[in-house]
Amino acid sequence: MIRIARSVVLPRSGRRFAAFQHSSSSSYSSSSSTDRPSSHATVGNKDSVAETAPHFASITVLGGGQMGAGIAQTAATFNYTVNLVDMSDDALSRGQGYIIKSLKRVAKMRFKGDEPQQSRFVDDVLSRIKLSTDTESAAAGADLIIEAIIEQIETKRAVFGVLDKVAPAEAILASNTSSLPIGAIGEAVGDKRKGQLAGLHFFNPVPQMKLVEIVRTERTTDETIDRLRAFAKSIDKAPVLCRDTPGFIVNRLLVPYLAEAIRMLERGDATAEDIDTAMKCGAGYPMGPFQLLDYVGLDTVKFILDGWYKEGEGLAGSDLVRPSEKLDELVRNGRLGVKSGAGFYDY
Ligand code: CAA
Ligand code: NAD
């Protein structure tokens, strides 16, 4: 039974991207976007919208947490129709809250002082995002499905098993996993689908971060990679291609750095505040490691470290990814970072 189509807000304008048509500034140039990418994306500017092609008629995003909400928002900003699925109405309204907050922020920056235009922009984007708790129905009508649920392999596998059965034969299935092997998640799908399975790894905050890692398994076809690359470009991201190895590119470098910062704190070498100040002022990072840990989510970081320490290719048993007692304790106490209101810091 189809239970999708629950609009987030009432669509007000029949004109798609009406809000963008008043934009005059753009820092994005299509010819140079992937050759010389800036680290941050412009959010839905006029030029990139103009070149947006309907690479997929309907996109389903599973998981309405910080990443799924950001992916849905970004795709909808670039004119895609999106179904956003989570397990409960509460989770969906939390996801909707993330999207509205982020869109308002973007709108304020893009249409300074023009409140009617700001709210038209927000409503226009929201009108393309439908909320649902029904995975099967949402998947049945999608030609691209992006999974962004909790970082647990058994849960992801179970979901991909269902997706494979209900999604149209030509649909691409992608995972936004931070650390799990795409091939291992994909063991749940049938042989025919394996060529249409890949990683599509976005970065937090999705509307702002320019990078998307496209992860190819041994079975992913060139056509799938080409379609995902075209999709990433159509939403103004800079795609890079990588093999299916733990952490792909960014997290393979970033997670050991974050883990070392926690070890530094545990050894009592410096306070979290001073380590953050040091990395911001001494290394030019936009956030210190503890701010970033809280921003990413401590449960997610714990899942990554536990998984890699146990069985990460080339990382199992390595001190680089040794689980941390401090991290375990914070997660046990529900201090998951910004999303739960407290982590290493209080929010
Ligand atoms: N939605 C939309 N736009 C947002 C946003 C959001 N949630 N958060 C920030 N922005 C935009 C702001 O609108 C602003 O845009 P302009 O520059 O065009 O005005 C810009 O980002 C900067 O925002 P602020 O000035 O308010 O704040 P800031 O300068 O402190 O930047 C930040 C915020 C972009 C998050 C910056 O601190 C940053 O880049 N931090 C590092 C983030 C990072 O490393 N992300 C990767 C995490 S790892 C990961 O994602 C992979 C994984 O698998 C775990
Ligand atoms: P989150 O905890 O904010 O959200 C996860 C959401 O998935 C929750 O709303 C939960 O209710 C939902 N969910 C769980 N099981 C589900 C199911 N079976 N069907 C539908 N929804 C389900 O987590 P997040 O930070 O958004 O991370 C999601 C994924 O993205 C993880 O795989 C994570 O590793 C990856 N990722 C996270 C970041 C980050 O910085 N947080 C960055 C890149 C990738």
CSV table of C-alpha atoms and ligand atoms in Angstrom, one decimal:
chain,number,residue,atom,x,y,z
A,1,MET,CA,0.0,0.0,0.0
A,2,ILE,CA,1.3,3.4,-1.0
A,3,ARG,CA,1.6,5.8,1.9
A,4,ILE,CA,4.1,8.3,0.6
A,5,ALA,CA,2.9,11.7,-0.6
A,6,ARG,CA,2.6,13.5,2.7
A,7,SER,CA,3.8,16.9,1.7
A,8,VAL,CA,5.9,18.7,4.3
A,9,VAL,CA,4.3,22.1,3.5
A,10,LEU,CA,1.7,23.2,1.1
A,11,PRO,CA,3.3,24.0,-2.2
A,12,ARG,CA,2.6,27.6,-2.9
A,13,SER,CA,4.1,28.3,-6.2
A,14,GLY,CA,3.6,26.5,-9.5
A,15,ARG,CA,7.0,27.9,-10.7
A,16,ARG,CA,9.9,25.6,-9.9
A,17,PHE,CA,12.9,27.5,-8.7
A,18,ALA,CA,11.1,30.8,-8.7
A,19,ALA,CA,13.3,31.7,-5.9
A,20,PHE,CA,16.4,31.2,-7.8
A,21,GLN,CA,15.4,33.4,-10.7
A,22,HIS,CA,16.1,36.5,-8.6
A,23,SER,CA,19.6,35.4,-7.8
A,24,SER,CA,22.3,37.5,-9.4
A,25,SER,CA,25.5,36.2,-7.8
A,26,SER,CA,27.2,32.9,-8.5
A,27,SER,CA,30.6,31.5,-7.6
A,28,TYR,CA,30.0,28.3,-9.5
A,29,SER,CA,31.2,27.6,-13.0
A,30,SER,CA,30.1,24.3,-14.5
A,31,SER,CA,33.2,23.8,-16.5
A,32,SER,CA,35.5,24.2,-13.5
A,33,SER,CA,33.5,22.7,-10.7
A,34,THR,CA,35.2,19.3,-10.6
A,35,ASP,CA,38.6,20.4,-12.0
A,36,ARG,CA,39.2,23.0,-9.4
A,37,PRO,CA,36.6,22.5,-6.7
A,38,SER,CA,36.3,24.8,-3.8
A,39,SER,CA,35.9,23.0,-0.5
A,40,HIS,CA,32.4,24.2,0.0
A,41,ALA,CA,29.4,24.1,-2.3
A,42,THR,CA,27.3,27.1,-3.2
A,43,VAL,CA,23.8,26.2,-2.3
A,44,GLY,CA,21.4,26.1,-5.2
A,45,ASN,CA,22.6,29.0,-7.2
A,46,LYS,CA,21.2,30.1,-10.5
A,47,ASP,CA,23.8,28.7,-12.9
A,48,SER,CA,23.8,25.2,-11.4
A,49,VAL,CA,20.1,25.1,-11.5
A,50,ALA,CA,20.0,26.0,-15.1
A,51,GLU,CA,22.2,23.1,-16.0
A,52,THR,CA,20.4,20.6,-13.8
A,53,ALA,CA,19.1,17.7,-15.9
A,54,PRO,CA,16.6,15.1,-14.7
A,55,HIS,CA,19.1,12.3,-14.2
A,56,PHE,CA,16.6,10.5,-12.0
A,57,ALA,CA,12.9,10.9,-12.1
A,58,SER,CA,12.4,10.1,-8.4
A,59,ILE,CA,14.8,9.7,-5.6
A,60,THR,CA,14.2,7.9,-2.3
A,61,VAL,CA,16.4,8.7,0.7
A,62,LEU,CA,16.3,6.2,3.6
A,63,GLY,CA,17.0,7.7,7.0
A,64,GLY,CA,15.9,11.2,7.9
A,65,GLY,CA,18.7,11.9,10.3
A,66,GLN,CA,21.3,14.7,9.8
A,67,MET,CA,22.7,13.1,6.6
A,68,GLY,CA,19.5,11.8,5.1
A,69,ALA,CA,17.8,15.1,5.7
A,70,GLY,CA,20.7,17.0,4.2
A,71,ILE,CA,20.8,14.7,1.1
A,72,ALA,CA,17.0,15.1,0.6
A,73,GLN,CA,17.3,18.9,1.0
A,74,THR,CA,20.1,19.2,-1.5
A,75,ALA,CA,18.5,17.0,-4.1
A,76,ALA,CA,15.2,18.9,-3.8
A,77,THR,CA,17.0,22.2,-4.0
A,78,PHE,CA,18.2,21.1,-7.4
A,79,ASN,CA,14.7,20.2,-8.6
A,80,TYR,CA,14.6,16.5,-7.8
A,81,THR,CA,11.5,14.9,-6.4
A,82,VAL,CA,12.5,13.1,-3.2
A,83,ASN,CA,10.8,10.7,-0.8
A,84,LEU,CA,12.4,10.8,2.6
A,85,VAL,CA,11.8,7.7,4.7
A,86,ASP,CA,12.3,7.0,8.4
A,87,MET,CA,11.0,4.6,10.9
A,88,SER,CA,8.6,6.8,12.8
A,89,ASP,CA,6.7,10.1,12.6
A,90,ASP,CA,8.9,11.5,15.3
A,91,ALA,CA,12.0,10.7,13.4
A,92,LEU,CA,10.5,12.3,10.3
A,93,SER,CA,9.5,15.5,12.1
A,94,ARG,CA,13.0,15.7,13.5
A,95,GLY,CA,14.4,15.3,9.9
A,96,GLN,CA,11.9,17.9,8.7
A,97,GLY,CA,13.1,20.2,11.4
A,98,TYR,CA,16.7,19.9,10.2
A,99,ILE,CA,15.7,20.7,6.7
A,100,ILE,CA,13.6,23.7,7.6
A,101,LYS,CA,16.4,25.1,9.8
A,102,SER,CA,19.0,24.6,7.1
A,103,LEU,CA,16.8,26.0,4.3
A,104,LYS,CA,16.0,29.1,6.3
A,105,ARG,CA,19.7,29.6,6.8
A,106,VAL,CA,20.4,29.3,3.1
A,107,ALA,CA,17.4,31.5,2.2
A,108,LYS,CA,18.5,34.3,4.6
A,109,MET,CA,22.0,34.3,3.1
A,110,ARG,CA,20.7,34.2,-0.5
A,111,PHE,CA,17.8,36.7,-0.3
A,112,LYS,CA,19.1,39.1,2.4
A,113,GLY,CA,16.3,41.3,3.7
A,114,ASP,CA,13.7,39.8,1.3
A,115,GLU,CA,11.5,37.8,3.6
A,116,PRO,CA,8.7,36.9,1.1
A,117,GLN,CA,11.4,35.6,-1.3
A,118,GLN,CA,13.0,33.6,1.5
A,119,SER,CA,9.8,31.9,2.4
A,120,ARG,CA,9.0,31.2,-1.3
A,121,PHE,CA,12.4,29.5,-1.6
A,122,VAL,CA,11.9,27.4,1.5
A,123,ASP,CA,8.4,26.4,0.5
A,124,ASP,CA,9.4,25.6,-3.0
A,125,VAL,CA,12.1,23.2,-2.0
A,126,LEU,CA,10.0,21.6,0.7
A,127,SER,CA,7.2,21.0,-1.8
A,128,ARG,CA,9.4,18.5,-3.5
A,129,ILE,CA,10.2,16.4,-0.4
A,130,LYS,CA,7.5,13.8,0.6
A,131,LEU,CA,7.8,12.1,4.0
A,132,SER,CA,7.0,8.5,4.6
A,133,THR,CA,7.5,5.6,7.0
A,134,ASP,CA,6.8,3.1,4.3
A,135,THR,CA,10.2,1.9,2.8
A,136,GLU,CA,8.7,-0.5,0.4
A,137,SER,CA,6.3,1.9,-1.3
A,138,ALA,CA,8.8,4.7,-1.4
A,139,ALA,CA,11.4,2.3,-3.0
A,140,ALA,CA,8.9,0.9,-5.5
A,141,GLY,CA,8.7,4.2,-7.4
A,142,ALA,CA,12.3,5.3,-7.2
A,143,ASP,CA,15.1,5.1,-9.8
A,144,LEU,CA,17.8,6.2,-7.3
A,145,ILE,CA,17.7,5.0,-3.7
A,146,ILE,CA,20.2,6.5,-1.2
A,147,GLU,CA,20.5,4.8,2.1
A,148,ALA,CA,21.5,6.9,5.1
A,149,ILE,CA,20.4,5.0,8.1
A,150,ILE,CA,22.3,4.0,11.2
A,151,GLU,CA,25.8,2.7,10.7
A,152,GLN,CA,25.2,-1.0,11.5
A,153,ILE,CA,25.9,-3.6,8.9
A,154,GLU,CA,23.2,-6.0,9.8
A,155,THR,CA,20.5,-3.3,9.7
A,156,LYS,CA,21.8,-1.9,6.4
A,157,ARG,CA,22.0,-5.4,4.9
A,158,ALA,CA,18.4,-6.2,5.9
A,159,VAL,CA,17.3,-2.9,4.3
A,160,PHE,CA,19.2,-3.6,1.1
A,161,GLY,CA,17.6,-7.1,0.9
A,162,VAL,CA,14.2,-5.4,1.0
A,163,LEU,CA,15.2,-2.7,-1.5
A,164,ASP,CA,16.4,-5.2,-4.0
A,165,LYS,CA,13.1,-7.0,-4.0
A,166,VAL,CA,10.8,-3.9,-4.3
A,167,ALA,CA,12.9,-1.4,-6.3
A,168,PRO,CA,12.4,-1.2,-10.1
A,169,ALA,CA,14.8,-3.4,-12.0
A,170,GLU,CA,16.8,-0.4,-13.4
A,171,ALA,CA,17.1,1.5,-10.0
A,172,ILE,CA,20.5,2.2,-8.6
A,173,LEU,CA,21.0,1.4,-4.9
A,174,ALA,CA,23.5,3.6,-3.1
A,175,SER,CA,24.8,3.7,0.5
A,176,ASN,CA,26.0,6.8,2.3
A,177,THR,CA,27.9,4.6,4.8
A,178,SER,CA,30.9,6.3,6.4
A,179,SER,CA,32.9,3.1,7.0
A,180,LEU,CA,31.2,-0.1,6.0
A,181,PRO,CA,32.3,-2.0,2.9
A,182,ILE,CA,29.7,-1.4,0.1
A,183,GLY,CA,30.4,-4.9,-1.2
A,184,ALA,CA,29.5,-6.4,2.2
A,185,ILE,CA,26.3,-4.4,2.5
A,186,GLY,CA,25.5,-5.5,-1.0
A,187,GLU,CA,25.7,-9.2,-0.2
A,188,ALA,CA,22.0,-8.8,0.5
A,189,VAL,CA,21.2,-8.0,-3.1
A,190,GLY,CA,20.7,-10.4,-6.0
A,191,ASP,CA,23.3,-10.9,-8.7
A,192,LYS,CA,21.4,-8.8,-11.2
A,193,ARG,CA,21.5,-5.7,-9.0
A,194,LYS,CA,25.2,-5.9,-8.1
A,195,GLY,CA,26.2,-3.8,-11.0
A,196,GLN,CA,23.8,-1.1,-9.9
A,197,LEU,CA,25.1,-0.9,-6.3
A,198,ALA,CA,27.6,1.7,-5.2
A,199,GLY,CA,28.6,4.0,-2.4
A,200,LEU,CA,27.5,7.6,-2.6
A,201,HIS,CA,29.2,9.3,0.4
A,202,PHE,CA,28.2,12.8,1.3
A,203,PHE,CA,29.7,15.1,3.9
A,204,ASN,CA,28.2,16.9,6.8
A,205,PRO,CA,26.6,19.5,6.5
A,206,VAL,CA,25.5,18.1,3.1
A,207,PRO,CA,24.1,21.4,1.7
A,208,GLN,CA,27.4,23.1,2.3
A,209,MET,CA,30.1,20.4,1.8
A,210,LYS,CA,31.1,20.1,-1.8
A,211,LEU,CA,32.5,16.6,-1.9
A,212,VAL,CA,30.8,13.3,-2.8
A,213,GLU,CA,32.8,10.1,-2.8
A,214,ILE,CA,31.5,7.6,-5.4
A,215,VAL,CA,32.6,4.1,-4.2
A,216,ARG,CA,32.9,1.4,-6.8
A,217,THR,CA,32.7,-2.3,-5.8
A,218,GLU,CA,34.2,-5.0,-8.1
A,219,ARG,CA,30.8,-5.4,-9.6
A,220,THR,CA,29.7,-1.8,-10.1
A,221,THR,CA,29.2,-1.0,-13.8
A,222,ASP,CA,30.6,2.0,-15.6
A,223,GLU,CA,27.1,3.1,-16.4
A,224,THR,CA,26.2,3.2,-12.7
A,225,ILE,CA,29.3,5.3,-12.0
A,226,ASP,CA,28.6,7.6,-14.9
A,227,ARG,CA,25.0,8.1,-13.8
A,228,LEU,CA,26.0,8.8,-10.2
A,229,ARG,CA,28.7,11.2,-11.3
A,230,ALA,CA,26.3,13.1,-13.5
A,231,PHE,CA,23.8,13.2,-10.5
A,232,ALA,CA,26.5,14.5,-8.2
A,233,LYS,CA,27.4,17.3,-10.6
A,234,SER,CA,23.8,18.1,-11.2
A,235,ILE,CA,23.5,19.0,-7.4
A,236,ASP,CA,26.6,21.1,-7.6
A,237,LYS,CA,28.9,18.6,-5.8
A,238,ALA,CA,32.5,17.6,-6.7
A,239,PRO,CA,32.5,13.8,-7.2
A,240,VAL,CA,35.6,11.7,-6.7
A,241,LEU,CA,35.8,8.0,-7.5
A,242,CYS,CA,37.4,5.6,-5.0
A,243,ARG,CA,37.7,1.9,-4.3
A,244,ASP,CA,35.7,0.1,-1.7
A,245,THR,CA,38.3,0.3,1.1
A,246,PRO,CA,37.6,1.3,4.8
A,247,GLY,CA,36.8,5.0,5.0
A,248,PHE,CA,37.3,5.5,1.2
A,249,ILE,CA,39.4,8.6,1.0
A,250,VAL,CA,38.4,11.2,3.6
A,251,ASN,CA,37.4,9.0,6.6
A,252,ARG,CA,40.5,6.8,6.2
A,253,LEU,CA,42.5,10.0,7.0
A,254,LEU,CA,40.0,11.8,9.2
A,255,VAL,CA,38.9,9.1,11.6
A,256,PRO,CA,42.4,8.1,12.9
A,257,TYR,CA,43.0,11.8,13.5
A,258,LEU,CA,39.8,12.1,15.5
A,259,ALA,CA,40.7,8.9,17.5
A,260,GLU,CA,44.1,10.3,18.2
A,261,ALA,CA,42.6,13.5,19.6
A,262,ILE,CA,40.5,11.4,22.0
A,263,ARG,CA,43.6,9.5,23.1
A,264,MET,CA,45.4,12.8,23.7
A,265,LEU,CA,42.5,13.9,25.9
A,266,GLU,CA,42.5,10.5,27.7
A,267,ARG,CA,46.2,10.8,28.4
A,268,GLY,CA,45.6,14.2,29.8
A,269,ASP,CA,48.0,15.9,27.4
A,270,ALA,CA,45.6,18.9,27.0
A,271,THR,CA,42.0,19.8,27.4
A,272,ALA,CA,39.4,19.4,24.6
A,273,GLU,CA,39.1,23.1,24.3
A,274,ASP,CA,42.8,23.6,23.9
A,275,ILE,CA,43.1,20.8,21.4
A,276,ASP,CA,40.3,22.4,19.4
A,277,THR,CA,41.8,25.8,19.6
A,278,ALA,CA,45.2,24.4,18.6
A,279,MET,CA,43.9,22.7,15.4
A,280,LYS,CA,41.8,25.7,14.4
A,281,CYS,CA,44.4,28.3,15.0
A,282,GLY,CA,47.5,26.2,14.3
A,283,ALA,CA,46.4,24.1,11.4
A,284,GLY,CA,43.6,26.2,9.9
A,285,TYR,CA,40.8,23.6,10.4
A,286,PRO,CA,37.3,25.1,10.5
A,287,MET,CA,36.5,23.0,13.5
A,288,GLY,CA,38.7,21.4,16.2
A,289,PRO,CA,38.5,17.6,16.5
A,290,PHE,CA,36.1,17.6,19.5
A,291,GLN,CA,33.8,20.0,17.8
A,292,LEU,CA,33.9,17.8,14.7
A,293,LEU,CA,33.3,14.6,16.7
A,294,ASP,CA,30.2,16.1,18.3
A,295,TYR,CA,29.1,17.4,14.9
A,296,VAL,CA,29.5,14.0,13.1
A,297,GLY,CA,27.8,12.1,16.0
A,298,LEU,CA,29.6,10.1,18.7
A,299,ASP,CA,27.5,7.0,18.0
A,300,THR,CA,28.6,7.0,14.4
A,301,VAL,CA,32.2,7.5,15.3
A,302,LYS,CA,32.0,4.6,17.8
A,303,PHE,CA,30.4,2.3,15.2
A,304,ILE,CA,33.2,3.2,12.8
A,305,LEU,CA,36.0,2.5,15.3
A,306,ASP,CA,34.5,-0.7,16.6
A,307,GLY,CA,33.9,-2.0,13.1
A,308,TRP,CA,37.4,-1.2,11.8
A,309,TYR,CA,39.1,-2.5,14.9
A,310,LYS,CA,37.3,-5.8,14.6
A,311,GLU,CA,37.5,-6.4,10.9
A,312,GLY,CA,38.6,-3.3,8.8
A,313,GLU,CA,40.7,-4.4,5.9
A,314,GLY,CA,44.3,-3.3,6.8
A,315,LEU,CA,43.1,-1.8,10.1
A,316,ALA,CA,41.8,-4.6,12.2
A,317,GLY,CA,43.6,-4.6,15.6
A,318,SER,CA,45.5,-1.4,14.8
A,319,ASP,CA,46.1,1.2,17.5
A,320,LEU,CA,45.0,3.8,14.9
A,321,VAL,CA,41.4,2.7,15.4
A,322,ARG,CA,41.5,1.3,18.9
A,323,PRO,CA,38.1,1.8,20.5
A,324,SER,CA,38.1,4.4,23.3
A,325,GLU,CA,36.6,4.0,26.8
A,326,LYS,CA,35.8,7.7,26.9
A,327,LEU,CA,33.9,7.5,23.7
A,328,ASP,CA,32.0,4.4,24.8
A,329,GLU,CA,31.1,6.0,28.0
A,330,LEU,CA,29.7,9.1,26.3
A,331,VAL,CA,27.6,7.0,23.9
A,332,ARG,CA,26.4,4.8,26.8
A,333,ASN,CA,25.2,8.0,28.5
A,334,GLY,CA,23.3,9.2,25.5
A,335,ARG,CA,25.8,12.0,24.8
A,336,LEU,CA,25.9,11.6,21.1
A,337,GLY,CA,27.0,15.1,20.2
A,338,VAL,CA,25.2,18.1,18.7
A,339,LYS,CA,22.2,15.9,17.6
A,340,SER,CA,21.4,14.9,21.2
A,341,GLY,CA,22.3,18.2,22.8
A,342,ALA,CA,25.5,17.0,24.5
A,343,GLY,CA,28.7,15.2,23.6
A,344,PHE,CA,32.2,16.3,24.5
A,345,TYR,CA,30.5,19.7,24.9
A,346,ASP,CA,27.1,20.7,26.0
A,347,TYR,CA,24.8,22.5,23.4
B,1,CAA,N1,22.9,23.9,6.1
B,1,CAA,C1,23.1,24.8,5.1
B,1,CAA,N2,24.2,25.7,5.1
B,1,CAA,C2,25.0,25.6,6.2
B,1,CAA,C3,24.8,24.7,7.2
B,1,CAA,C4,23.7,23.8,7.2
B,1,CAA,N3,23.5,22.9,8.1
B,1,CAA,N4,25.8,24.8,8.1
B,1,CAA,C5,26.6,25.8,7.6
B,1,CAA,N5,26.1,26.3,6.5
B,1,CAA,C6,26.7,27.3,5.6
B,1,CAA,C7,26.3,28.7,6.1
B,1,CAA,O1,25.1,29.1,5.6
B,1,CAA,C8,27.5,29.5,5.6
B,1,CAA,O2,27.3,29.8,4.2
B,1,CAA,P1,28.1,31.1,3.5
B,1,CAA,O3,29.5,30.8,3.7
B,1,CAA,O4,27.7,30.9,2.1
B,1,CAA,O5,27.6,32.3,4.2
B,1,CAA,C9,28.6,28.6,5.7
B,1,CAA,O6,28.1,27.3,5.8
B,1,CAA,C10,29.5,28.9,6.9
B,1,CAA,O7,28.6,28.8,8.0
B,1,CAA,P2,28.9,29.7,9.3
B,1,CAA,O8,29.6,30.9,9.0
B,1,CAA,O9,27.6,29.8,10.1
B,1,CAA,O10,29.7,28.7,10.2
B,1,CAA,P3,31.1,28.3,10.0
B,1,CAA,O11,31.9,29.2,9.2
B,1,CAA,O12,31.6,27.9,11.4
B,1,CAA,O13,31.0,26.9,9.1
B,1,CAA,C11,30.8,24.6,8.8
B,1,CAA,C12,30.2,25.9,9.5
B,1,CAA,C13,30.6,24.7,7.3
B,1,CAA,C14,30.1,23.4,9.4
B,1,CAA,C15,32.4,24.6,9.1
B,1,CAA,O14,32.6,24.7,10.5
B,1,CAA,C16,33.0,23.4,8.6
B,1,CAA,O15,33.3,23.3,7.4
B,1,CAA,N6,33.3,22.4,9.5
B,1,CAA,C17,33.9,21.2,9.2
B,1,CAA,C18,32.8,20.2,8.6
B,1,CAA,C19,33.5,18.9,8.2
B,1,CAA,O16,34.6,18.6,8.3
B,1,CAA,N7,32.6,18.0,7.7
B,1,CAA,C20,32.9,16.7,7.3
B,1,CAA,C21,32.6,15.8,8.5
B,1,CAA,S1,33.1,14.1,8.2
B,1,CAA,C22,31.9,13.5,7.3
B,1,CAA,O17,30.9,14.1,7.0
B,1,CAA,C23,32.1,12.1,6.8
B,1,CAA,C24,31.7,11.0,7.6
B,1,CAA,O18,31.3,10.0,7.1
B,1,CAA,C25,31.6,11.1,9.1
B,2,NAD,P1,21.5,9.9,12.4
B,2,NAD,O1,21.5,9.1,13.7
B,2,NAD,O2,21.4,11.3,12.5
B,2,NAD,O3,20.2,9.3,11.6
B,2,NAD,C1,20.0,8.0,11.2
B,2,NAD,C2,18.5,7.9,10.9
B,2,NAD,O4,18.2,6.6,10.3
B,2,NAD,C3,17.6,8.0,12.2
B,2,NAD,O5,16.6,9.1,11.9
B,2,NAD,C4,17.0,6.7,12.3
B,2,NAD,O6,15.6,6.7,12.8
B,2,NAD,C5,17.0,6.2,10.9
B,2,NAD,N1,16.8,4.8,10.7
B,2,NAD,C6,17.4,3.8,11.3
B,2,NAD,N2,17.1,2.6,10.8
B,2,NAD,C7,16.2,2.9,9.8
B,2,NAD,C8,15.5,2.1,8.8
B,2,NAD,N3,15.6,0.7,8.9
B,2,NAD,N4,14.8,2.7,7.9
B,2,NAD,C9,14.7,4.0,7.8
B,2,NAD,N5,15.3,4.8,8.7
B,2,NAD,C10,16.1,4.3,9.6
B,2,NAD,O7,22.7,9.4,11.6
B,2,NAD,P2,23.5,10.2,10.4
B,2,NAD,O8,24.6,11.0,11.0
B,2,NAD,O9,22.5,10.8,9.5
B,2,NAD,O10,24.2,9.0,9.6
B,2,NAD,C11,23.5,8.2,8.7
B,2,NAD,C12,24.5,7.4,7.9
B,2,NAD,O11,25.3,8.4,7.2
B,2,NAD,C13,25.4,6.5,8.6
B,2,NAD,O12,25.7,5.4,7.8
B,2,NAD,C14,26.6,7.3,8.8
B,2,NAD,O13,27.8,6.6,8.9
B,2,NAD,C15,26.7,8.1,7.5
B,2,NAD,N6,27.4,9.4,7.5
B,2,NAD,C16,27.4,10.2,8.6
B,2,NAD,C17,28.0,11.4,8.5
B,2,NAD,C18,28.0,12.3,9.7
B,2,NAD,O14,28.8,13.3,9.7
B,2,NAD,N7,27.1,12.1,10.7
B,2,NAD,C19,28.7,11.8,7.4
B,2,NAD,C20,28.7,11.0,6.2
B,2,NAD,C21,28.0,9.7,6.3
